[in-house]
Coordinates of C-alpha atoms in Angstrom, one line a residue:
X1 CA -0.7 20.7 -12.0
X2 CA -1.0 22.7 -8.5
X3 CA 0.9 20.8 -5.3
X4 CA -3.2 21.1 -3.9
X5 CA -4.3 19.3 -7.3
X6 CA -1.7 16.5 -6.5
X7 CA -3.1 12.9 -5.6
X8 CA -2.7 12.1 -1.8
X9 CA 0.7 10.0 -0.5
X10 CA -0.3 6.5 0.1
X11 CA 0.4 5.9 3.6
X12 CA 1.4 2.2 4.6
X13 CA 1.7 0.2 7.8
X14 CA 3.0 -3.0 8.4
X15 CA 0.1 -5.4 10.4
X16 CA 0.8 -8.6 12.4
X17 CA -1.9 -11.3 12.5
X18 CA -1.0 -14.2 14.4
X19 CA 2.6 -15.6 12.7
X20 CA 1.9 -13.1 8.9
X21 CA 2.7 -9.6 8.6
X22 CA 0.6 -7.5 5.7
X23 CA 1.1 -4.0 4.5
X24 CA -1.8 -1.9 4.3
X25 CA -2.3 1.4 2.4
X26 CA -5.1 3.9 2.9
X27 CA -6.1 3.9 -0.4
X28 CA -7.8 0.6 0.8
X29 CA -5.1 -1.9 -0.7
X30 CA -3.2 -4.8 1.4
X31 CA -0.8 -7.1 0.6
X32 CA -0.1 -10.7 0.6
X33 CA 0.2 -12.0 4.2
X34 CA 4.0 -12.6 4.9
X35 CA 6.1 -14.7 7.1
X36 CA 8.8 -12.0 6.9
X37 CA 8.1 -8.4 8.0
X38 CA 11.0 -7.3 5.4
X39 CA 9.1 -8.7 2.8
X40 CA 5.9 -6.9 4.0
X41 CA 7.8 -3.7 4.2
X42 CA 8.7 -4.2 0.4
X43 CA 5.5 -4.9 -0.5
X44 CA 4.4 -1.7 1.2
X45 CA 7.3 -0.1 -0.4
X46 CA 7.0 -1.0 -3.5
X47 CA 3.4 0.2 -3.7
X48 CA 3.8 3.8 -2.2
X49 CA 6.2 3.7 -5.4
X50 CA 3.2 3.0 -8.0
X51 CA 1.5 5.7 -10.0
X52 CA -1.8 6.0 -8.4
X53 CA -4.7 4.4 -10.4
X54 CA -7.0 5.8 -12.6
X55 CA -10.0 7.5 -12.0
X56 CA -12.5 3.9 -11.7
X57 CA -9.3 2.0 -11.6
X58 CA -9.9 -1.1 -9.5
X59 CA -7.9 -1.5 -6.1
X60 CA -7.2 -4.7 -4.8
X61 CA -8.3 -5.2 -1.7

């Protein structure tokens, strides 16, 4: 596989709404709302870490 051939980085943020944080991806996916912004980090963490899906994969949104 080429480095151009390669599947784009997800790219996460962290996003307050009121008293929840929720990381979000653009790749379209998002998070459980959280109390704790460590935990949303994780979250966001954790899936910058997972193999990207499948071609026709579904991404939860």
């Amino acid at each position: 596989m080429h480095p151009q051939d390669a599947p784009p980085a997800h790219r996460t943020t962290t996003t307050e709404r009121g008293s929840f944080c929720l990381a979000c991806c653009d790749c379209g996916w998002s998070g459980p709302a959280r109390r704790s912004r460590d935990r949303a980090r994780t979250d966001a963490a954790a899936h910058a870490a997972a193999p990207a899906p499948r071609d026709g994969a579904a991404v939860r949104q």
